[in-house]
XYZ file of C-alpha atoms in Angstrom:
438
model
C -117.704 31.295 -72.911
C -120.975 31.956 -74.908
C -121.993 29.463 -77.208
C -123.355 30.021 -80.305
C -126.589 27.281 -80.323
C -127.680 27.448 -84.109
C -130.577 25.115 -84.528
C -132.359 23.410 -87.211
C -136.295 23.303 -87.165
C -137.584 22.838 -90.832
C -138.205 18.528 -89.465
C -140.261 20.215 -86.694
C -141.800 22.547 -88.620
C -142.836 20.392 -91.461
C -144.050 17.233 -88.651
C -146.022 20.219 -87.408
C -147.877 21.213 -90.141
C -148.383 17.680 -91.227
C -149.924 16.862 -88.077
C -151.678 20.685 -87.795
C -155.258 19.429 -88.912
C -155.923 16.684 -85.647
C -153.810 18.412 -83.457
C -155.435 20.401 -80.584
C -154.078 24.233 -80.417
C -154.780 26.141 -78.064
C -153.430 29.153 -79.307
C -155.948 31.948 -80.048
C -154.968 32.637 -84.124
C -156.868 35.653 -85.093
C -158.286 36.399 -88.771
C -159.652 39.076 -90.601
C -163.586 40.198 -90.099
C -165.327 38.915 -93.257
C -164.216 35.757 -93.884
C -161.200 34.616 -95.882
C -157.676 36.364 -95.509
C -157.757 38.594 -98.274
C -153.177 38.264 -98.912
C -153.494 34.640 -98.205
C -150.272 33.138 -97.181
C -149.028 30.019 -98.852
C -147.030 29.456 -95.841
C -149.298 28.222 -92.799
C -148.368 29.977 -89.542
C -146.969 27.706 -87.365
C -147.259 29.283 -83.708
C -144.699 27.313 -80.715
C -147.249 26.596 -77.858
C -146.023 29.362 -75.809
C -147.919 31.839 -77.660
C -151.709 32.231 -76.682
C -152.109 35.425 -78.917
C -151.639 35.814 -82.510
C -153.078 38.380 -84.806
C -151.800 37.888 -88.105
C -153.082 41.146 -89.022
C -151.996 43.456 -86.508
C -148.666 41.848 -84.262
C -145.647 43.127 -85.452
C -143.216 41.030 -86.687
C -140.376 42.161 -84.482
C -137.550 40.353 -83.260
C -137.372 40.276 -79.854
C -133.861 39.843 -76.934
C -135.273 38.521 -74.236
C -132.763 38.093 -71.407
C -133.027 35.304 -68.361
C -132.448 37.361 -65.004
C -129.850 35.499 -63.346
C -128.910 32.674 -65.282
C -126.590 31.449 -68.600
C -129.028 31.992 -70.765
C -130.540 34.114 -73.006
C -132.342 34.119 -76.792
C -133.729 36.100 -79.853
C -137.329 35.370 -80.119
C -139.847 36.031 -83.554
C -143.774 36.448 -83.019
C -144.533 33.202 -83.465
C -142.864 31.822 -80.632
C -139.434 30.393 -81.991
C -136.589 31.041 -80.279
C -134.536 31.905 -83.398
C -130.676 32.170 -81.643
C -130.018 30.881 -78.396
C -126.985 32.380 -76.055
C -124.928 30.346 -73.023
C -122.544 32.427 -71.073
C -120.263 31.193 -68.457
C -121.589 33.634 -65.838
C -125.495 34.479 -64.737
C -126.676 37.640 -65.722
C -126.630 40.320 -63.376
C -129.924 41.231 -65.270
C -129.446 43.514 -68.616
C -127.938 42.691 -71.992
C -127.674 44.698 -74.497
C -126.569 43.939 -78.706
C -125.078 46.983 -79.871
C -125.145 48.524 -82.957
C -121.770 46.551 -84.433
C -123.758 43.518 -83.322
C -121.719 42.929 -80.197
C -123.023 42.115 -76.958
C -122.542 43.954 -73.785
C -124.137 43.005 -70.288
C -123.813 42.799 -67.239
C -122.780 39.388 -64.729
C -122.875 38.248 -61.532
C -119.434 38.154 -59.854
C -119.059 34.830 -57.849
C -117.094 36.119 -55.144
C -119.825 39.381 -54.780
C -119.732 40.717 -50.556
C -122.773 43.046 -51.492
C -125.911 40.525 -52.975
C -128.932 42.605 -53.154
C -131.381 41.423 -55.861
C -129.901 42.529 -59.269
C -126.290 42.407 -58.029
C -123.811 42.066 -61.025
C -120.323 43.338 -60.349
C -118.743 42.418 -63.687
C -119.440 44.303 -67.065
C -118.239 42.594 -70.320
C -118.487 43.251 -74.448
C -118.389 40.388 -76.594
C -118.121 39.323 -79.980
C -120.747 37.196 -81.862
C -118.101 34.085 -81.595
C -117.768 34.587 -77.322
C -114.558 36.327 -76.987
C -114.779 38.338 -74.301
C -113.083 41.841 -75.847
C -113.642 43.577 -72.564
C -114.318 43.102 -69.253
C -114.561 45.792 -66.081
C -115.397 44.355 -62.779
C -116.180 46.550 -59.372
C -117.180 44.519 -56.795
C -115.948 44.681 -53.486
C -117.008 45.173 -49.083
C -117.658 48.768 -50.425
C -119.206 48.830 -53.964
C -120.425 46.486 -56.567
C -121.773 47.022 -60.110
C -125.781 46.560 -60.420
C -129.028 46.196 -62.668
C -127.975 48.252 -65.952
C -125.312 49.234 -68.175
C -125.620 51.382 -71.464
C -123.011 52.610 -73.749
C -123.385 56.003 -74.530
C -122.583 57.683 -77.361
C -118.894 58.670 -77.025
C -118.399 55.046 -76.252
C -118.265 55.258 -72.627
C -119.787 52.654 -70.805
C -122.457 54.167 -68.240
C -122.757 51.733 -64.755
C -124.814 51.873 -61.779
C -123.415 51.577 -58.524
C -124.353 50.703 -54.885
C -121.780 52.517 -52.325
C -121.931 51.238 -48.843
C -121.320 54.264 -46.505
C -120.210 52.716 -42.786
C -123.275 53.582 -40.294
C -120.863 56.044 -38.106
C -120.086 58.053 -41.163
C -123.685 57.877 -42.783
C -125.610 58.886 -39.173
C -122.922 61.813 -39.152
C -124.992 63.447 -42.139
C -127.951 62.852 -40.874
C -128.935 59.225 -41.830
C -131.332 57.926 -39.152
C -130.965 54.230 -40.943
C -129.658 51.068 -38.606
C -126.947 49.586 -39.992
C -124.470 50.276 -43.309
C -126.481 52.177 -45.806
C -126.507 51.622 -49.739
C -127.356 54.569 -52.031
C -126.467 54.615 -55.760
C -123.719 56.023 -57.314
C -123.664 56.592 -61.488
C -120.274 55.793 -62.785
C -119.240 56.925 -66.511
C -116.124 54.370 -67.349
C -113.779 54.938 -70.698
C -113.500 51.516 -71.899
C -109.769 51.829 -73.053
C -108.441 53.392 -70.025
C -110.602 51.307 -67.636
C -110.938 54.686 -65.687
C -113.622 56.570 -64.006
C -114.523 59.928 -66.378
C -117.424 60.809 -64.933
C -119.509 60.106 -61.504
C -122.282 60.953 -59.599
C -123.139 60.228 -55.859
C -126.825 60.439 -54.659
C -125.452 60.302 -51.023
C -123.934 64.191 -52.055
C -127.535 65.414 -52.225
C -129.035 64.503 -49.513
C -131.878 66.399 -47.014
C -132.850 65.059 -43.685
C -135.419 67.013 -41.007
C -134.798 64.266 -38.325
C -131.869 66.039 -36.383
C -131.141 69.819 -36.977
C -127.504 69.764 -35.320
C -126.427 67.704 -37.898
C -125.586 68.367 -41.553
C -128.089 68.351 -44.509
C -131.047 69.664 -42.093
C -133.868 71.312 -43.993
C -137.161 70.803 -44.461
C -137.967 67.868 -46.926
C -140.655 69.542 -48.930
C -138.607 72.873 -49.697
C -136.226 71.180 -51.237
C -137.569 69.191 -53.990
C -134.158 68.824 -55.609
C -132.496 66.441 -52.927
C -133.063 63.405 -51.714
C -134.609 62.609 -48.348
C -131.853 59.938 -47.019
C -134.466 58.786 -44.038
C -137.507 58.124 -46.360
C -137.075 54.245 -46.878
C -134.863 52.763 -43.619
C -134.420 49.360 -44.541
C -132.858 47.083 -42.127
C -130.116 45.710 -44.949
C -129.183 49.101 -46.058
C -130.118 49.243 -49.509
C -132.622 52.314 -48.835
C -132.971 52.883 -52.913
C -133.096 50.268 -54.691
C -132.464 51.696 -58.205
C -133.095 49.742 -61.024
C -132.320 51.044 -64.670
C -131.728 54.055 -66.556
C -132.284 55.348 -69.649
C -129.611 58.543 -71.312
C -131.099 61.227 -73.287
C -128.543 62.335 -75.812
C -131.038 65.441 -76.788
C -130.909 66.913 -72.968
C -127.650 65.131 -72.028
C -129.659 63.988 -68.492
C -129.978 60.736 -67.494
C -133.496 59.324 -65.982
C -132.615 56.883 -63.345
C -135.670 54.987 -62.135
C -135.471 54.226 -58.128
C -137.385 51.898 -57.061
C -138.071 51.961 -53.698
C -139.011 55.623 -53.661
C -141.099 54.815 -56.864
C -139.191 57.549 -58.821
C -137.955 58.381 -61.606
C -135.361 61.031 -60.816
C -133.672 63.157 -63.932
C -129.875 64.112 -63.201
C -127.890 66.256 -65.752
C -124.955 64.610 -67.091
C -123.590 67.715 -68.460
C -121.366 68.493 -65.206
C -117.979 67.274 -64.478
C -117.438 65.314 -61.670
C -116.687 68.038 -59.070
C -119.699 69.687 -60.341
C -121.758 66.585 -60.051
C -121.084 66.716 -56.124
C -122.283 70.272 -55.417
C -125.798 71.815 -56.124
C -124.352 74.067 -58.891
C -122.661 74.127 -62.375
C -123.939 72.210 -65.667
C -126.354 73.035 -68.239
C -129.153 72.828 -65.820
C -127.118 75.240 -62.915
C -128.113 72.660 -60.171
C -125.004 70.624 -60.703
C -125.363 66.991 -59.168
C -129.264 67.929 -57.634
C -131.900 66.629 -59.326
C -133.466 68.627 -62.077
C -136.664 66.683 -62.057
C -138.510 63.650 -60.348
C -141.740 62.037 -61.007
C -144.008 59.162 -60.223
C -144.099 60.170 -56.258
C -144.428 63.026 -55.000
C -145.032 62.243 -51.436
C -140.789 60.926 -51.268
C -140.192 64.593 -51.155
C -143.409 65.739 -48.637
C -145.261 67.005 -51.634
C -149.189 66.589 -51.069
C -149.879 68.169 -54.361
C -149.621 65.696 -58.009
C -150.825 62.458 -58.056
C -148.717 59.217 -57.210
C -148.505 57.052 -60.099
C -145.164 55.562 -58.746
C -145.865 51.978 -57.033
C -142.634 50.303 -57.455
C -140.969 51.116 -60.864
C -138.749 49.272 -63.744
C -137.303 50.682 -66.960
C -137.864 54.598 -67.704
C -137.625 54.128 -71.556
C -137.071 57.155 -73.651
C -138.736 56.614 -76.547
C -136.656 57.668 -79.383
C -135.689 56.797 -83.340
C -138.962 58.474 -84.589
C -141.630 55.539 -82.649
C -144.978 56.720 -82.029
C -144.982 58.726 -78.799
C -141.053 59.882 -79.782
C -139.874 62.122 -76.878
C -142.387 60.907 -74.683
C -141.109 57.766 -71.892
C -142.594 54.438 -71.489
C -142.209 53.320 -67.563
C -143.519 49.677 -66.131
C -144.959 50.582 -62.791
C -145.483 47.197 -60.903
C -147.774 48.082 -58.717
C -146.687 46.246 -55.822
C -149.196 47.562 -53.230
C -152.944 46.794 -55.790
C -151.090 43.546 -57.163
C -151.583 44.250 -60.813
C -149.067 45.995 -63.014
C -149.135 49.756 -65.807
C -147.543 51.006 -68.369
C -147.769 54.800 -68.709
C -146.404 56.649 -71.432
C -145.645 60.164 -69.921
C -145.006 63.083 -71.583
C -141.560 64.566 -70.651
C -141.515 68.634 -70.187
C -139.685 70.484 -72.466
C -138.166 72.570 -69.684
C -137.295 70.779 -66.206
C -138.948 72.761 -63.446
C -139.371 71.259 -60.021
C -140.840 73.552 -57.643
C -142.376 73.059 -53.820
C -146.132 72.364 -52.997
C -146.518 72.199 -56.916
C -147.857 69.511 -59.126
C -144.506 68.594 -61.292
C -146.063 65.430 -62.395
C -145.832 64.704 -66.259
C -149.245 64.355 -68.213
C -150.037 60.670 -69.040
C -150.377 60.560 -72.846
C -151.099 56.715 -72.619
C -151.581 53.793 -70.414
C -152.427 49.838 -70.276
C -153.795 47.684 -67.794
C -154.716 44.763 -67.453
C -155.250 42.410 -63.970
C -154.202 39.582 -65.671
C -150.418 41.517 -65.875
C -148.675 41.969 -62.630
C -144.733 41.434 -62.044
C -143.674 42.745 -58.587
C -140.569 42.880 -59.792
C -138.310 43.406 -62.969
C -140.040 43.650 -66.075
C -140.266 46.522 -69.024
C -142.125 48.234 -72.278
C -141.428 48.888 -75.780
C -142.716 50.594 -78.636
C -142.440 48.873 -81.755
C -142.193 50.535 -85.305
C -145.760 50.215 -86.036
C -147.274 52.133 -82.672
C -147.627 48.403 -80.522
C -146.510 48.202 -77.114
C -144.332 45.585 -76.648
C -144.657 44.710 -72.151
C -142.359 42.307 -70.061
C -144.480 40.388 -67.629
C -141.029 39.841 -65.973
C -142.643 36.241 -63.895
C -145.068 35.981 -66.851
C -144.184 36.451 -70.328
C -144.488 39.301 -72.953
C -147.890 40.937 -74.183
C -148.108 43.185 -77.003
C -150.842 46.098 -77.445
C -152.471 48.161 -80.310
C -152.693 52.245 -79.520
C -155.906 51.241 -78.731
C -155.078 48.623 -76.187
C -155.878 45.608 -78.511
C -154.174 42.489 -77.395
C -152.514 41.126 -80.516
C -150.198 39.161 -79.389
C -149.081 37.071 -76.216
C -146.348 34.683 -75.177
C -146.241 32.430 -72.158
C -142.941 31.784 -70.823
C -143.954 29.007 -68.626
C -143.233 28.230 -64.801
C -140.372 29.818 -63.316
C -139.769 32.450 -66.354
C -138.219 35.517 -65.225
C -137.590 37.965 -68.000
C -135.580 41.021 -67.087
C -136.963 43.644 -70.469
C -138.071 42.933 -74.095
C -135.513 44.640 -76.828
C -137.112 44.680 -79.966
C -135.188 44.475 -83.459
C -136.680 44.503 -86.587
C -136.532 41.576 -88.790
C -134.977 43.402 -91.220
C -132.103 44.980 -88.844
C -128.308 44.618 -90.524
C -127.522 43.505 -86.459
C -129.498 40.699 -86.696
C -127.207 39.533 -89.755
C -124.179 38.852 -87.188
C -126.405 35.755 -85.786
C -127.325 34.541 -89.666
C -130.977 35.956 -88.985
């Protein structure tokens, strides 16, 4: 059961600030140009040591959930460096958590007893109240699926779940699938909380193209068919040829963007069908049905020379929405496994899906940050806060936050052996903050 950990620091606090003028800091504690603080605060800032950035003047003074991947844990953070609620389940994390708008919690766990164990395995999806009662719980984890990475509640109150199928080799090479072994692909899953029943699913493994063997189903040339999957590009020896990672709905488009990580896509699938429609290339708003309706970030997974490859390894395609700077527009963490040091692009979205052979389909980059300090080959996430910042998960590192203008303003150390799954910012003033007597 979670445990509420409510603590107490005004005795630190107040042996820190009595002790603040021979004490060595080495935080960096930016000031105004010119001298004096004009709005002098009465209060001294009183920074934990974790933070190594902090400009007064520009850092936002978000609340931040920052979630442990794979352990009990996880806390509510403020800017300068205090973990201001702390969370113990009963279960590690299978990697996201989520408070919802009532101020309940929803995430995802690993199951114990799990057959399928690829990094981010869950297989158990559970809301809770603030107090720990678990008020409900769906678990899918078995020798032929398990629950993985992400979970989002949409907005009908379904709970959205991603999915790795295992299809037997025999039945897999039968359609093509030149892969040794079991393969993994994902599977979408749209569950109604109250009847615990599927209402809505879609199966990458329906869309599939292969060019290895032309007596065998799903032949076609790779790069004429931009709107299925190549089921050869990425044979793995474990099966999980995929990889995907996180997803992000868009309530606007009704599409989801599901971000795949070892193609180092981001492919857009229209939730708009029903299920049978979801298996075929027809039907929907869209008229493709379960094909994709647009991918990005690399174009050579589909045998398209044309459109540059941004993708290099891939974590959270972030829809930036609520009126944010950049609104309509997605934030996506590319590691960058291949150079060894991590971006964040912001890329414009199209208004109109079109995905078309030997054609550049790549979105326009409206905004990006770099730095070779940041790198994360795995995991790891952006924000954008109310007042334009970037808010970026270092997932092994910490969390950096950037001005428009690519200021560092503010930065937070988690120390050895951190391993942060995103950053969900909440502003100090949010009514769900008020459920955990913030």
């Amino acid at each position: 059961m979670m445990k509420q950990l409510y603590k107490v620091r005004y005795a630190v606090c107040a042996l820190l600030f009595a002790f603040a003028s021979c004490a060595e800091d080495d935080s960096v504690i930016i000031t105004p140009e010119g001298g004096e603080n004009p709005n002098p605060n009465p209060d001294p800032v009183v920074l934990a040591p974790e933070v190594e950035v902090y400009d007064a003047d520009k850092v936002h003074n978000n609340i931040t959930l920052v979630a442990n991947v794979a352990s009990e844990t996880a806390f509510l953070l403020n800017k300068t460096g205090q973990k201001v609620h702390e969370f113990t389940f009963d279960a590690p994390l299978g990697n996201d958590l989520e408070i919802l708008p009532n101020g309940k919690l929803l995430g995802i766990f690993k199951d114990p007893n799990a057959q399928i164990t690829f990094g981010g395995y869950g297989g158990t999806v559970k809301i809770m109240s603030i107090n720990g009662n678990v008020e409900w719980e769906y678990t899918l984890s078995n020798q032929n699926f398990v629950l993985h990475h992400d979970v989002e509640m949409l907005p009908n109150g379904n709970v959205l779940l991603l999915v790795w199928e295992r299809i037997p080799e025999a039945d897999a090479a039968l359609q093509g699938s030149a892969n040794p072994g079991d393969i993994y692909p994902e599977t979408l899953m749209e569950i109604n909380p109250d009847t615990n029943s599927i209402v809505w699913q879609w199966r990458s493994f329906d869309h599939i193209v292969q060019d290895d063997d032309s007596s065998l189903p799903n032949y076609g040339i790779v790069s004429q068919n931009p709107h299925k999957i190549n089921i050869n590009y990425n044979p793995i020896a474990n099966g999980d040829i995929m990889h995907a990672n996180g997803f992000d709905y868009d309530t606007a488009k009704d599409v989801i963007y599901l971000s795949v990580n070892f193609f180092s896509e981001v492919w857009v699938i229209d939730h708009s069908t029903t299920t049978a429609e979801a298996a075929t290339g027809s039907g929907g708003n869209y008229g493709k049905g379960g094909d994709l309706i647009y991918r990005f970030g690399n174009p050579r997974a589909y045998d398209n020379m044309m459109g540059e490859v941004r993708g290099d390894r891939n974590h959270y395609p972030n829809l930036l929405e609520d009126g944010v700077q950049g609104e309509g527009n997605m934030l996506l963490y590319v590691n960058g496994f291949a150079e060894g040091v991590s971006t964040v692009y912001e890329l414009e979205m199209p208004t109109t899906f079109s995905l078309l052979p030997d054609t550049d389909n790549e979105p326009n980059v409206v905004w990006f940050y770099k730095n070779d300090a940041i790198f994360s080959s795995k995991v790891s996430g952006a924000e954008r806060l109310d007042n334009g910042n970037t808010l970026i998960c270092e997932g092994d590192f910490g969390f950096w936050e950037v001005t428009p203008e690519k200021e560092l303003v503010w930065k937070y150390n988690g120390g050895e052996g951190s391993f942060f799954w995103r950053a969900y910012d909440y502003e100090v003033d949010d009514p769900v903050l008020a459920s955990f007597g913030l």
